[in-house]
Amino acid sequence: MTPTAIATSAELSDFLRENERVHVQGNGSKTALHSANGAALADLKALSGVLEYEPSEYTITIGAGTPVSHVSAALAEKGQYLPFDPLLADRATIGGTVAANLSGSRRFRYGGIRDFILGARVVDGLGRAFRVGGKVVKNAAGFDLSKFLVGSLGQYAIMTELTFKVFPDAPRFRSLRLDYPTLPDLLAAISFINQSVFELDALDFAPAAKGWSLMARLAGSSATLPPRIERFSQTLRRESAPSDIVELDETATLWDPLAELTGGTVVKVVLPPRQIPEFDRSLGETRRRYSIGGNLAWLATADLAALHTSLRQMGLPGLCLLGAVESAPIGAPLENELAARVKSVLDPLAKLV
Amino acid sequence: MNHPFLQALETIYPPDRLLTRDVELLPYESDGLTAFQSKPGAVVLPIDEAEIIATVRLCHEHTVPFLARGSGTSLSGGSLPIPDGLVIALNRLNRIKRIDPQQRIAVVEPGVINLHITEAAQPYNLYYAPDPSSQSICTIGGNIAFNSGGAHCLKYGMTSNHVLGMKVVLADGAVTQFGSESIEGVGIGPDLIGLFVGSEGLFGIALEITLRLMPQPELYRTVLAAYNDLGAAGDAVSLVVASGLLPGAIEIMDRLAIKAAEASVKAGYPDAEALLIVELEGEALQVEAEFAQLQDLIQTSGAFEMRVARSEEERARIWKGRKGAFSAVGRLSPDFIVQDGVVPRGRLGEALMAIDKLKTKYGLDVANVFHAGDGNLHPLILYDGREAGALERAEALAGEILALCVSLGGSITGEHGIGMEKRDYLPTMFSEEEIDIMQALRRAIDPNEIANRGKMFPGGDAPALKQQGLHPLERQGVISRE
């Protein structure tokens, strides 16, 4: 179906009133989320632009259709960043990033989208336009529906405008790769790091040609980074006995967890670290990268049905992002009583799909 | 309270955990907002989640309003009982079920005291980050209901940002759970934690909570700076923020608050119009470098005195005065109201000047203690409840401060919640339609509107009577207001 370009919140309200089933997209970058069989398609790319930005307030308000790259560039000019580190930063819109709840590896340091969203303007399934949350960094008034919308996949209300808390970014970064012979060796190293004083900017890992590689990143000033990285390296060498430690070039794709996940359906899996050994055994040759200290896995699978079954058995939810699929959520079911109550208020006619 | 309902309660609770006599109900009649009190019909003391669930279902069936209560430290009247309703006191559900240092999580019951989690996590070099001033007594269940904050929210957020998973009983008795033991929390599907936390007890009761623990910072560096005027202290905050530093806490106290703190805990603060506290935390090498930069900034900010905490004792002394400032105000005035408005950080100076004018207009004193880093003001309005019309004037002044915060682009509450106290001001922040939608949401979860009835939304019954003086626990210095 040809998408209808939406330029204002009022147009979106009308569109929702006029159509029986509505699916929304930004840039359509998460291909697996847009198999909206027969629903009228709304394109929100035109709801774009930085609407308010006060660097001294640590807040930014942007149109939901704004490309993530524009937001990041505007923030970078003032030395700030989105600490949740939006995924697919080269192609996604900010609204799509929030609706799908896709944070990148740097989310490890300060938190995910839910920790930085402050408020939103939305249009619900009845076409009602309203505000949720606030615009200041701290606000406890009313129900916090802005956090609820994180991960809501466009099924409760459509965000047209978003306000985030932002932080000053570090001027410099350095990354190390620590190699371990086995997964348990690597997990023991993470366990040590988790109770140590080191404050890492990111912590990912993946199987390597031989054994496993842990990737760690430190952020800070050019004066303090060299001694900090030295100390981290020495401590980990002493405490976790890696087979090798190598400094990595800070290339553009080094901290893109999806960069090497080509071929197959790309899936996000929310994972308690203690389930990693069991989960990893179930994956066979599936390409994978574990992120945020092993609390999240990104996979590229050739056998989605098998993955669905094993996730369900382990009680883990997954979300397909890239690829052609019938249903994006897989694994443990998402149905929830509280979510159903919210749906009955915001989208009682079940228009939003 | 009607007889069939009480009889049904008797099938759940033995007599020593079902309180109905006036003398037993007395301690539950008010909370941290001492200007209000009201009498519940009964209090029950469940010891496990099955009893809570059975109680909520019974309330739903009999349409009896209930309040889930922890330690009753709410500053917005959020834990004020519903007249003739049921109080479900959760203090006996105080088990820390599990500390998992590998995953950096704690699994707890709702009646666990905030500080006890940090104490249990300490052996693993971990701590629970949100630190409301009442943390030695307030419970996690209450923190969840009101999304409690504290002095250290700027960097790591409020309660909501530290909850990973929950099991809850909704107000109509349905039991549901969401989230996980991953730091991604819910991660896929709508963030139900974000919705439930801060819902002021209107959705139901948290039965079991999975919390994120943080690694103890290697080093804290704390500086106290004294200024000859409040504006200069506010400007210093802007300097710090503009520098790219990200302190764990940025706090300001004005002259009256300093005086109160001195009278109370003898923190040894300098004699000043305003004090600024800035604290950095993290890896030692990074913090030392940032602290040098911070000291340079404060040198240029017009501070006439700067003190650096050289030991953990000195740091504790700086914070003791700040954290005790509220109850200390009780020494200066028989009664006071604490406000909790938020303004954009850049408009703090404007807000403080406006509050100064309001003081004169109403002929009342206002002490200011606030989380300057996130623009969260805590004006303390001093009055003498024995004086005719004084409470009314104090409330009118408080209302003007709230309106001021909204007009400056902020919020009527940063961390205390709407509760009973500010429910009539909700329409200053949200339109009629927005409030209607929130009400509809509440009714979809609680069709009988029994969970903490009378809070958050404007109108409704006014159960409150007026009272003077500090909360009994406050008088003993057990709790304090932030």
GROMACS .gro file of C-alpha atoms in nm, chain A residues 82-328:
model
  247
   82LEU     CA    1   2.148   1.084   2.344
   83PRO     CA    2   2.289   0.853   2.612
   84PHE     CA    3   2.063   0.565   2.509
   85ASP     CA    4   2.262   0.548   2.186
   86PRO     CA    5   1.991   0.493   1.921
   87LEU     CA    6   2.038   0.187   1.704
   88LEU     CA    7   2.039   0.207   1.321
   89ALA     CA    8   2.149   0.566   1.369
   90ASP     CA    9   2.218   0.617   1.000
   91ARG     CA   10   1.863   0.540   0.882
   92ALA     CA   11   1.608   0.536   1.166
   93THR     CA   12   1.378   0.818   1.274
   94ILE     CA   13   1.361   0.906   1.641
   95GLY     CA   14   0.994   0.806   1.666
   96GLY     CA   15   1.061   0.463   1.521
   97THR     CA   16   1.355   0.417   1.756
   98VAL     CA   17   1.134   0.486   2.058
   99ALA     CA   18   0.839   0.277   1.933
  100ALA     CA   19   1.068  -0.022   1.876
  101ASN     CA   20   1.284   0.052   2.184
  102LEU     CA   21   1.617   0.015   2.015
  103SER     CA   22   1.914   0.134   2.216
  104GLY     CA   23   2.272   0.072   2.116
  105SER     CA   24   2.576  -0.050   2.304
  106ARG     CA   25   2.646   0.280   2.481
  107ARG     CA   26   2.319   0.238   2.665
  108PHE     CA   27   2.536   0.041   2.909
  109ARG     CA   28   2.665   0.358   3.076
  110TYR     CA   29   2.354   0.560   3.170
  111GLY     CA   30   2.044   0.372   3.060
  112GLY     CA   31   1.800   0.308   2.780
  113ILE     CA   32   1.531   0.508   2.603
  114ARG     CA   33   1.290   0.474   2.897
  115ASP     CA   34   1.548   0.645   3.117
  116PHE     CA   35   1.580   0.949   2.891
  117ILE     CA   36   1.232   1.010   2.751
  118LEU     CA   37   1.063   1.298   2.934
  119GLY     CA   38   0.744   1.353   2.742
  120ALA     CA   39   0.566   1.332   2.410
  121ARG     CA   40   0.279   1.461   2.202
  122VAL     CA   41   0.070   1.175   2.071
  123VAL     CA   42  -0.239   1.090   1.871
  124ASP     CA   43  -0.426   0.785   1.999
  125GLY     CA   44  -0.639   0.529   1.818
  126LEU     CA   45  -0.944   0.753   1.846
  127GLY     CA   46  -0.759   1.039   1.683
  128ARG     CA   47  -0.729   1.235   2.005
  129ALA     CA   48  -0.415   1.450   2.019
  130PHE     CA   49  -0.270   1.507   2.364
  131ARG     CA   50   0.047   1.547   2.569
  132VAL     CA   51   0.204   1.293   2.802
  133GLY     CA   52   0.486   1.354   3.050
  134GLY     CA   53   0.661   1.690   3.063
  135LYS     CA   54   0.949   1.892   2.925
  136VAL     CA   55   1.174   1.932   3.229
  137VAL     CA   56   1.432   1.680   3.346
  138LYS     CA   57   1.232   1.595   3.655
  139ASN     CA   58   0.855   1.563   3.667
  140ALA     CA   59   0.626   1.339   3.873
  141ALA     CA   60   0.285   1.479   3.774
  142GLY     CA   61   0.022   1.242   3.631
  143PHE     CA   62   0.062   0.892   3.487
  144ASP     CA   63   0.385   0.851   3.293
  145LEU     CA   64   0.250   0.741   2.957
  146SER     CA   65   0.563   0.861   2.779
  147LYS     CA   66   0.765   0.574   2.926
  148PHE     CA   67   0.480   0.334   2.845
  149LEU     CA   68   0.513   0.422   2.475
  150VAL     CA   69   0.875   0.306   2.465
  151GLY     CA   70   0.857  -0.030   2.287
  152SER     CA   71   0.484   0.001   2.220
  153LEU     CA   72   0.529  -0.061   1.846
  154GLY     CA   73   0.269   0.194   1.736
  155GLN     CA   74  -0.016  -0.007   1.884
  156TYR     CA   75  -0.144   0.226   2.157
  157ALA     CA   76  -0.081   0.582   2.042
  158ILE     CA   77   0.136   0.744   1.778
  159MET     CA   78   0.408   0.983   1.891
  160THR     CA   79   0.430   1.303   1.691
  161GLU     CA   80   0.677   1.494   1.909
  162LEU     CA   81   0.927   1.375   2.170
  163THR     CA   82   1.122   1.537   2.453
  164PHE     CA   83   1.440   1.375   2.586
  165LYS     CA   84   1.691   1.434   2.857
  166VAL     CA   85   2.041   1.457   2.709
  167PHE     CA   86   2.388   1.455   2.863
  168PRO     CA   87   2.727   1.604   2.786
  169ASP     CA   88   2.926   1.355   2.583
  170ALA     CA   89   3.284   1.253   2.654
  171PRO     CA   90   3.548   1.407   2.430
  172ARG     CA   91   3.751   1.087   2.383
  173PHE     CA   92   3.701   0.713   2.364
  174ARG     CA   93   3.924   0.409   2.369
  175SER     CA   94   3.826   0.049   2.314
  176LEU     CA   95   3.988  -0.283   2.396
  177ARG     CA   96   3.923  -0.635   2.283
  178LEU     CA   97   3.988  -0.903   2.545
  179ASP     CA   98   4.001  -1.260   2.419
  180TYR     CA   99   3.897  -1.558   2.629
  181PRO     CA  100   3.919  -1.927   2.546
  182THR     CA  101   3.562  -2.006   2.652
  183LEU     CA  102   3.231  -1.834   2.720
  184PRO     CA  103   3.245  -1.915   3.096
  185ASP     CA  104   3.589  -1.748   3.114
  186LEU     CA  105   3.446  -1.439   2.950
  187LEU     CA  106   3.138  -1.435   3.174
  188ALA     CA  107   3.364  -1.457   3.479
  189ALA     CA  108   3.546  -1.147   3.352
  190ILE     CA  109   3.213  -0.961   3.317
  191SER     CA  110   3.118  -1.066   3.665
  192PHE     CA  111   3.442  -0.916   3.792
  193ILE     CA  112   3.383  -0.592   3.597
  194ASN     CA  113   3.027  -0.566   3.730
  195GLN     CA  114   3.149  -0.541   4.087
  196SER     CA  115   3.456  -0.335   4.008
  197VAL     CA  116   3.505   0.041   4.009
  198PHE     CA  117   3.540   0.065   3.632
  199GLU     CA  118   3.275   0.275   3.461
  200LEU     CA  119   3.260   0.154   3.105
  201ASP     CA  120   3.095   0.335   2.819
  202ALA     CA  121   3.004   0.005   2.651
  203LEU     CA  122   3.059  -0.367   2.705
  204ASP     CA  123   2.971  -0.617   2.430
  205PHE     CA  124   3.090  -0.966   2.339
  206ALA     CA  125   3.065  -1.222   2.064
  207PRO     CA  126   3.211  -1.555   1.961
  208ALA     CA  127   3.540  -1.518   1.770
  209ALA     CA  128   3.721  -1.743   1.526
  210LYS     CA  129   3.883  -1.905   1.826
  211GLY     CA  130   3.710  -1.862   2.161
  212TRP     CA  131   3.526  -1.545   2.262
  213SER     CA  132   3.597  -1.172   2.242
  214LEU     CA  133   3.491  -0.914   2.498
  215MET     CA  134   3.483  -0.554   2.380
  216ALA     CA  135   3.510  -0.279   2.637
  217ARG     CA  136   3.506   0.095   2.587
  218LEU     CA  137   3.610   0.375   2.817
  219ALA     CA  138   3.507   0.738   2.772
  220GLY     CA  139   3.670   1.045   2.922
  221SER     CA  140   3.921   1.322   2.870
  222SER     CA  141   4.242   1.287   2.671
  223ALA     CA  142   4.441   1.342   2.992
  224THR     CA  143   4.279   1.069   3.199
  225LEU     CA  144   4.202   0.805   2.937
  226PRO     CA  145   4.556   0.666   2.892
  227PRO     CA  146   4.611   0.587   3.261
  228ARG     CA  147   4.254   0.458   3.297
  229ILE     CA  148   4.279   0.223   3.002
  230GLU     CA  149   4.617   0.104   3.129
  231ARG     CA  150   4.473   0.035   3.471
  232PHE     CA  151   4.169  -0.144   3.329
  233SER     CA  152   4.387  -0.354   3.103
  234GLN     CA  153   4.629  -0.450   3.381
  235THR     CA  154   4.353  -0.529   3.627
  236LEU     CA  155   4.166  -0.749   3.382
  237ARG     CA  156   4.487  -0.925   3.282
  238ARG     CA  157   4.547  -1.002   3.649
  239GLU     CA  158   4.191  -1.089   3.750
  240SER     CA  159   4.053  -1.268   3.446
  241ALA     CA  160   4.348  -1.410   3.254
  242PRO     CA  161   4.251  -1.322   2.896
  243SER     CA  162   4.451  -1.493   2.625
  244ASP     CA  163   4.508  -1.157   2.461
  245ILE     CA  164   4.425  -0.788   2.498
  246VAL     CA  165   4.425  -0.571   2.187
  247GLU     CA  166   4.342  -0.204   2.144
  248LEU     CA  167   4.084  -0.147   1.871
  249ASP     CA  168   4.050   0.145   1.630
  250GLU     CA  169   3.744   0.355   1.703
  251THR     CA  170   3.590   0.298   1.361
  252ALA     CA  171   3.234   0.401   1.276
  253THR     CA  172   3.104   0.044   1.298
  254LEU     CA  173   3.303  -0.079   1.598
  255TRP     CA  174   3.016  -0.010   1.836
  256ASP     CA  175   2.733  -0.088   1.597
  257PRO     CA  176   2.616  -0.424   1.729
  258LEU     CA  177   2.435  -0.504   1.403
  259ALA     CA  178   2.729  -0.427   1.175
  260GLU     CA  179   2.830  -0.789   1.130
  261LEU     CA  180   2.486  -0.946   1.153
  262THR     CA  181   2.413  -0.991   0.785
  263GLY     CA  182   2.221  -1.272   0.623
  264GLY     CA  183   1.911  -1.388   0.805
  265THR     CA  184   1.648  -1.220   1.015
  266VAL     CA  185   1.793  -0.978   1.270
  267VAL     CA  186   1.637  -1.023   1.615
  268LYS     CA  187   1.662  -0.848   1.950
  269VAL     CA  188   1.642  -1.071   2.258
  270VAL     CA  189   1.607  -0.939   2.613
  271LEU     CA  190   1.819  -1.162   2.827
  272PRO     CA  191   1.898  -1.190   3.196
  273PRO     CA  192   2.276  -1.251   3.206
  274ARG     CA  193   2.236  -1.570   3.408
  275GLN     CA  194   2.055  -1.732   3.113
  276ILE     CA  195   2.336  -1.670   2.867
  277PRO     CA  196   2.500  -2.017   2.887
  278GLU     CA  197   2.170  -2.198   2.824
  279PHE     CA  198   2.064  -1.949   2.560
  280ASP     CA  199   2.395  -1.958   2.378
  281ARG     CA  200   2.394  -2.338   2.361
  282SER     CA  201   2.058  -2.322   2.183
  283LEU     CA  202   2.193  -2.097   1.907
  284GLY     CA  203   2.426  -2.331   1.722
  285GLU     CA  204   2.593  -2.139   1.441
  286THR     CA  205   2.357  -1.839   1.458
  287ARG     CA  206   2.553  -1.514   1.426
  288ARG     CA  207   2.524  -1.312   1.743
  289ARG     CA  208   2.649  -1.026   1.950
  290TYR     CA  209   2.572  -0.980   2.315
  291SER     CA  210   2.537  -0.622   2.426
  292ILE     CA  211   2.513  -0.404   2.739
  293GLY     CA  212   2.716  -0.643   2.951
  294GLY     CA  213   2.517  -0.946   2.840
  295ASN     CA  214   2.168  -0.813   2.913
  296LEU     CA  215   2.068  -0.813   2.550
  297ALA     CA  216   2.145  -1.027   2.243
  298TRP     CA  217   2.135  -0.935   1.875
  299LEU     CA  218   2.107  -1.230   1.639
  300ALA     CA  219   2.094  -1.297   1.267
  301THR     CA  220   1.906  -1.622   1.227
  302ALA     CA  221   1.834  -1.835   0.924
  303ASP     CA  222   1.582  -2.044   1.115
  304LEU     CA  223   1.329  -1.813   1.276
  305ALA     CA  224   1.085  -2.090   1.365
  306ALA     CA  225   1.348  -2.277   1.566
  307LEU     CA  226   1.453  -1.958   1.741
  308HIS     CA  227   1.093  -1.879   1.827
  309THR     CA  228   1.048  -2.223   1.983
  310SER     CA  229   1.364  -2.214   2.189
  311LEU     CA  230   1.301  -1.858   2.309
  312ARG     CA  231   0.954  -1.959   2.416
  313GLN     CA  232   1.093  -2.257   2.606
  314MET     CA  233   1.337  -2.030   2.789
  315GLY     CA  234   1.069  -1.768   2.857
  316LEU     CA  235   1.258  -1.500   2.664
  317PRO     CA  236   1.091  -1.238   2.443
  318GLY     CA  237   1.239  -1.150   2.105
  319LEU     CA  238   1.166  -0.886   1.842
  320CYS     CA  239   1.247  -0.922   1.472
  321LEU     CA  240   1.392  -0.603   1.325
  322LEU     CA  241   1.528  -0.673   0.981
  323GLY     CA  242   1.392  -0.921   0.731
  324ALA     CA  243   1.052  -1.025   0.602
  325VAL     CA  244   0.847  -1.186   0.878
  326GLU     CA  245   0.484  -1.254   0.955
  327SER     CA  246   0.500  -1.140   1.313
  328ALA     CA  247   0.781  -0.929   1.458
   0.00000   0.00000   0.00000
